[in-house]
Amino acid sequence: MISLLGTFRIPLMTFVYLTCGLGGILGDQFDSAELMAQDSAGGEHDADTVDAARDERMAWWRQARFGMFVHWGVYSTTGGEYNGQKLPNSAEWMMNKGRIPIAEYEKYAAGFNPAKFDAAEFVGLAKLAGMKYLVITAKHHDGFSMFGSTASDYNVVDATPFKRDIMKELSVECQKQGIRLGFYYSQAQDWHHPGGMGNSWDKDLKKVSNDEYVLGKAVPEVKQLLTEYGPIGIFWWDTPRAMSRESFNALHSLTKLQPSVITNDRLGDDFPGDYKTFERKIPPNGPAGKDWEVCMPISGSWGYKKGDNDFKSTSTLIRNLADIASKGGNYLLNVSPTGDGTLLPPATERLKEIGKWMAINGDSIYETSASPLQALDWGRCTSKKIDGGTRLYLHVFDWPKDGRLVVPGLKNDVRKASLLASGAELQGRVTDGGIELSVPADGPDAVNSVIVLDVDGALEIEAQWPSVDAKGSLVLAADAAYLHNNEGSKQADIRHHDDIPHVGYWLDAQAWVEWTANIDKPGRYEVVATLSVDAEKTQFDISVGNRHLSATAVGTGGYGKYVEQSLGAIDVDQVGELSIKCKPIADSWNPMNLRSITLKRTESAE
Ligand code: H79
């Protein structure tokens, strides 16, 4: 499973999915000539054509790497407060968390009047930050449409004193300023429509079928958004729920109205879309062979929430962007306009600061791919193909104090190394440990200094596997493991207690972890793990090459209490690069948090 390149996964390998047949339901919605035209353009019968069409559609998105997410709606008028009462969680959930009856929530809509909103300024700010696309909530779960919907009067034009079509203004500005526009649309939940999902609190709501909502509101609204707002870059579905096949197909088929529109993976389980979505968290490794995006609020809440001062520092945001790009993904950073249509100063300041960094260092983000150099002590690495070679962008978060920066394991001939900010050339040489660069005492940027390293040919990297130290110990840390967790499932993930990483949330007994390590001598190795277990005990299998041990860890008195436990011994009879696996024993598994496994040589084989 693990290649020489460790956790490297080819970032842009395409995967095939078959578009669903057109539901009969569409007879009323579409002109059939229109559909025929879309169909022949889509060429959905041939997998290669589907792949090629997808690559073409995804080209701008893969180059963009950085976009703005915007959560804006009725909840923004009160900053998520209901009758002056603070509610838990993200502000766009205000109606739900406050169990606000529809008739009462509508009064907040009647107060939506963001007089200071200026689409030109807003899009300009995204552009200044170096973002290449903007995805905004056209309709969130509360059911309020932020455009002049012809399917529902409950919209910004018809139900507010503002009366302006915000999506129209943004579409005009985005086209003017060269920013791709995407629409977030909550297709399944709608707390305002009697057929929408999610509203369990309004007893006056006379429920109708979900199909009635989808076909009567969602489908015409999505159709309108895809036909009256110019070219749409992305359709961003959210919170998939079980809907009828007809409803799914009707919504899915609408995206054919703009064959170049990209969709995320949240329409429904059978609709992988064009890319995978991670919410709030950066995955430890990019998912293999897939395009993906991390969406994350700049503060704590998606929608503007009064008193939410949890703004991530500019440093964190810039490093997040580099981290995500180094794994081959996009960063969709969310901002939250207030009821007056502007962003709070901490958000604006951060966007401008990111923009300053991007103006100098954008080449290290745009049009880059993941690089096989991950787990770097000093930062991250993105890459680009160049004529006959590879360009690496070394994102140095922790500038070396001794004037030497080592790119571990890299063996290629150095063509040229320089600082991206100034162009100043650096000396580089290949050593036993990798390429060593001589660098000035201070880096050009306190947060992330970028070095451009051009090397000849495809990358040749000697794996830097953990190895047995002089005392005979081999330490396998959680963050050096490869997690077999069904790619990005919520379970079995790298988490932290006291800033120390562990494999946690390990509820799924099918999830397992693997390391590759160098073992230089055969012999008996004691297996010691640092872990915490809430249950009385848990059982799992540990294997080293072809030998294994059935291990039992006993309860440590809670998930936050880590102890070292000896789990037994393994007689290792192979040497070299070995795979070490830790797999739950399904019948007797209870979740554990695993910080590390250490193999300690107790005796050498004769
Ligand atoms: O639009 C943002 C969220 O409102 C939306 N997706 C992002 C992009 C989202 N809706 N649901 N979820 C994410 C996941 C569900 C979270 C829940 Fe809860 C946990 C629902 C109820 C408990 C957190 C707490 C959100 C509301 C209350």
Coordinates of N, CA, C and O in Angstrom, one line a residue, residues 466-478 513 515 517 519 524-531 540 542-544 549 551 563-570 572 580-582 592 594-602:
P466 N 11.2 6.0 9.5 CA 11.8 5.9 10.9 C 12.7 4.6 11.0 O 12.4 3.6 10.3
S467 N 13.7 4.7 11.8 CA 14.6 3.6 11.9 C 15.0 3.4 13.4 O 14.8 4.2 14.2
V468 N 15.6 2.3 13.6 CA 16.0 1.9 15.0 C 17.2 2.7 15.4 O 18.2 2.9 14.7
D469 N 17.1 3.4 16.6 CA 18.2 4.2 17.0 C 19.3 3.4 17.7 O 19.2 2.2 17.8
A470 N 20.3 4.1 18.1 CA 21.5 3.5 18.7 C 21.2 2.6 19.9 O 21.9 1.6 20.2
K471 N 20.1 3.0 20.6 CA 19.7 2.2 21.8 C 18.8 1.0 21.5 O 18.3 0.4 22.3
G472 N 18.5 0.9 20.2 CA 17.7 -0.3 19.7 C 16.2 0.0 19.8 O 15.4 -0.9 19.8
S473 N 15.8 1.3 19.8 CA 14.4 1.7 19.9 C 13.9 2.2 18.5 O 14.6 3.0 17.9
L474 N 12.8 1.8 18.1 CA 12.2 2.3 16.9 C 10.8 3.0 17.3 O 9.9 2.3 17.8
V475 N 10.7 4.3 17.2 CA 9.5 5.0 17.6 C 8.6 5.3 16.4 O 9.1 5.8 15.4
L476 N 7.4 4.8 16.5 CA 6.4 5.0 15.4 C 5.4 6.0 15.9 O 4.5 5.6 16.7
A477 N 5.5 7.2 15.5 CA 4.5 8.2 16.0 C 3.2 8.2 15.2 O 3.2 7.9 14.0
A478 N 2.2 8.7 15.9 CA 0.9 8.7 15.2 C 0.9 9.5 13.9 O 0.4 9.1 12.9
V513 N -4.0 1.5 11.0 CA -2.9 2.4 10.7 C -1.7 1.5 10.3 O -1.5 0.4 10.7
W515 N 2.7 1.9 9.3 CA 3.9 2.6 9.2 C 4.9 1.8 8.3 O 4.8 0.5 8.2
A517 N 9.0 1.2 8.2 CA 10.2 1.6 8.9 C 11.3 0.7 8.5 O 11.2 -0.3 7.9
I519 N 14.2 -1.6 9.7 CA 14.7 -2.4 10.9 C 16.0 -3.0 10.4 O 16.1 -3.7 9.4
R524 N 14.4 -10.1 19.1 CA 13.1 -10.0 19.8 C 12.9 -8.5 20.2 O 13.8 -7.8 20.7
Y525 N 11.7 -8.0 19.9 CA 11.4 -6.6 20.2 C 10.2 -6.5 21.1 O 9.2 -7.1 20.8
E526 N 10.4 -5.8 22.2 CA 9.3 -5.5 23.1 C 8.4 -4.4 22.4 O 9.0 -3.4 21.9
V527 N 7.1 -4.6 22.5 CA 6.2 -3.6 21.9 C 5.6 -2.7 23.0 O 4.8 -3.3 23.8
V528 N 5.8 -1.5 23.0 CA 5.3 -0.6 24.0 C 4.5 0.5 23.3 O 4.9 1.1 22.3
A529 N 3.3 0.8 23.8 CA 2.5 1.8 23.2 C 2.2 2.9 24.2 O 2.0 2.6 25.4
T530 N 2.1 4.2 23.7 CA 1.5 5.2 24.5 C 0.1 5.5 24.0 O -0.1 5.9 22.9
L531 N -0.8 5.3 24.9 CA -2.2 5.3 24.5 C -3.1 5.7 25.6 O -2.7 5.7 26.8
F540 N -6.3 -5.5 19.7 CA -5.9 -5.3 18.3 C -4.6 -6.1 18.0 O -4.0 -6.7 18.8
I542 N -0.9 -6.3 16.2 CA 0.2 -5.6 15.7 C 1.1 -6.5 14.9 O 1.4 -7.6 15.4
S543 N 1.4 -6.1 13.7 CA 2.3 -7.0 12.9 C 3.5 -6.2 12.4 O 3.5 -5.0 12.2
V544 N 4.7 -6.9 12.4 CA 5.9 -6.3 11.9 C 6.4 -7.3 10.9 O 6.8 -8.4 11.2
L549 N 1.4 -10.0 16.7 CA 1.1 -10.1 18.1 C -0.3 -9.7 18.4 O -0.7 -8.6 17.9
A551 N -2.6 -8.0 20.7 CA -2.3 -7.1 21.9 C -3.6 -6.8 22.6 O -4.6 -6.6 22.0
V563 N -1.0 6.6 29.0 CA 0.0 5.9 29.7 C 0.8 5.0 28.7 O 0.3 4.7 27.6
E564 N 2.0 4.6 29.2 CA 2.8 3.7 28.4 C 2.4 2.2 28.8 O 2.4 2.0 30.0
Q565 N 2.1 1.4 27.9 CA 1.7 0.0 28.2 C 2.6 -0.9 27.4 O 2.7 -0.7 26.2
S566 N 3.1 -1.9 28.0 CA 3.9 -2.9 27.3 C 2.8 -4.0 26.8 O 2.0 -4.4 27.5
L567 N 2.9 -4.3 25.5 CA 1.9 -5.1 24.9 C 2.4 -6.5 24.6 O 1.6 -7.3 24.0
G568 N 3.7 -6.8 24.8 CA 4.2 -8.1 24.5 C 5.5 -8.0 23.7 O 6.0 -6.9 23.6
A569 N 5.8 -9.1 23.1 CA 7.1 -9.0 22.3 C 6.9 -9.7 20.9 O 6.0 -10.6 20.8
I570 N 7.6 -9.3 19.9 CA 7.6 -9.9 18.6 C 9.0 -10.3 18.2 O 9.9 -9.5 18.4
V572 N 11.3 -10.5 15.4 CA 11.4 -10.1 14.0 C 12.5 -10.8 13.3 O 13.6 -10.9 13.8
I580 N 4.6 -2.0 9.3 CA 4.1 -2.3 10.6 C 2.7 -1.9 10.7 O 2.4 -0.7 10.4
K581 N 1.8 -2.8 11.1 CA 0.4 -2.5 11.1 C -0.2 -2.6 12.4 O 0.2 -3.5 13.2
C582 N -1.2 -1.8 12.7 CA -2.0 -1.9 13.9 C -3.4 -2.0 13.5 O -4.0 -1.0 13.0
M592 N -9.4 3.5 21.0 CA -8.3 4.0 21.8 C -7.7 5.2 21.1 O -7.9 5.3 19.9
L594 N -4.2 6.5 20.1 CA -2.8 6.0 20.0 C -1.8 7.1 19.7 O -1.9 7.7 18.6
R595 N -0.9 7.4 20.6 CA 0.1 8.4 20.3 C 1.3 7.8 19.6 O 1.8 8.4 18.7
S596 N 1.7 6.6 20.0 CA 2.9 6.0 19.4 C 3.0 4.5 19.8 O 2.5 4.1 20.8
I597 N 3.7 3.8 18.9 CA 4.2 2.5 19.2 C 5.7 2.5 19.2 O 6.3 3.0 18.2
T598 N 6.3 1.9 20.2 CA 7.8 1.8 20.2 C 8.2 0.4 20.2 O 7.7 -0.4 21.0
L599 N 9.1 0.0 19.3 CA 9.7 -1.3 19.4 C 11.0 -1.2 20.0 O 11.9 -0.4 19.6
K600 N 11.3 -2.0 21.1 CA 12.5 -2.0 21.8 C 13.2 -3.3 21.7 O 12.7 -4.3 22.2
R601 N 14.4 -3.3 21.1 CA 15.1 -4.6 20.9 C 15.6 -5.1 22.2 O 16.3 -4.3 23.0
T602 N 15.2 -6.3 22.6 CA 15.6 -6.8 23.9 C 16.7 -7.8 23.7 O 17.5 -8.0 24.6

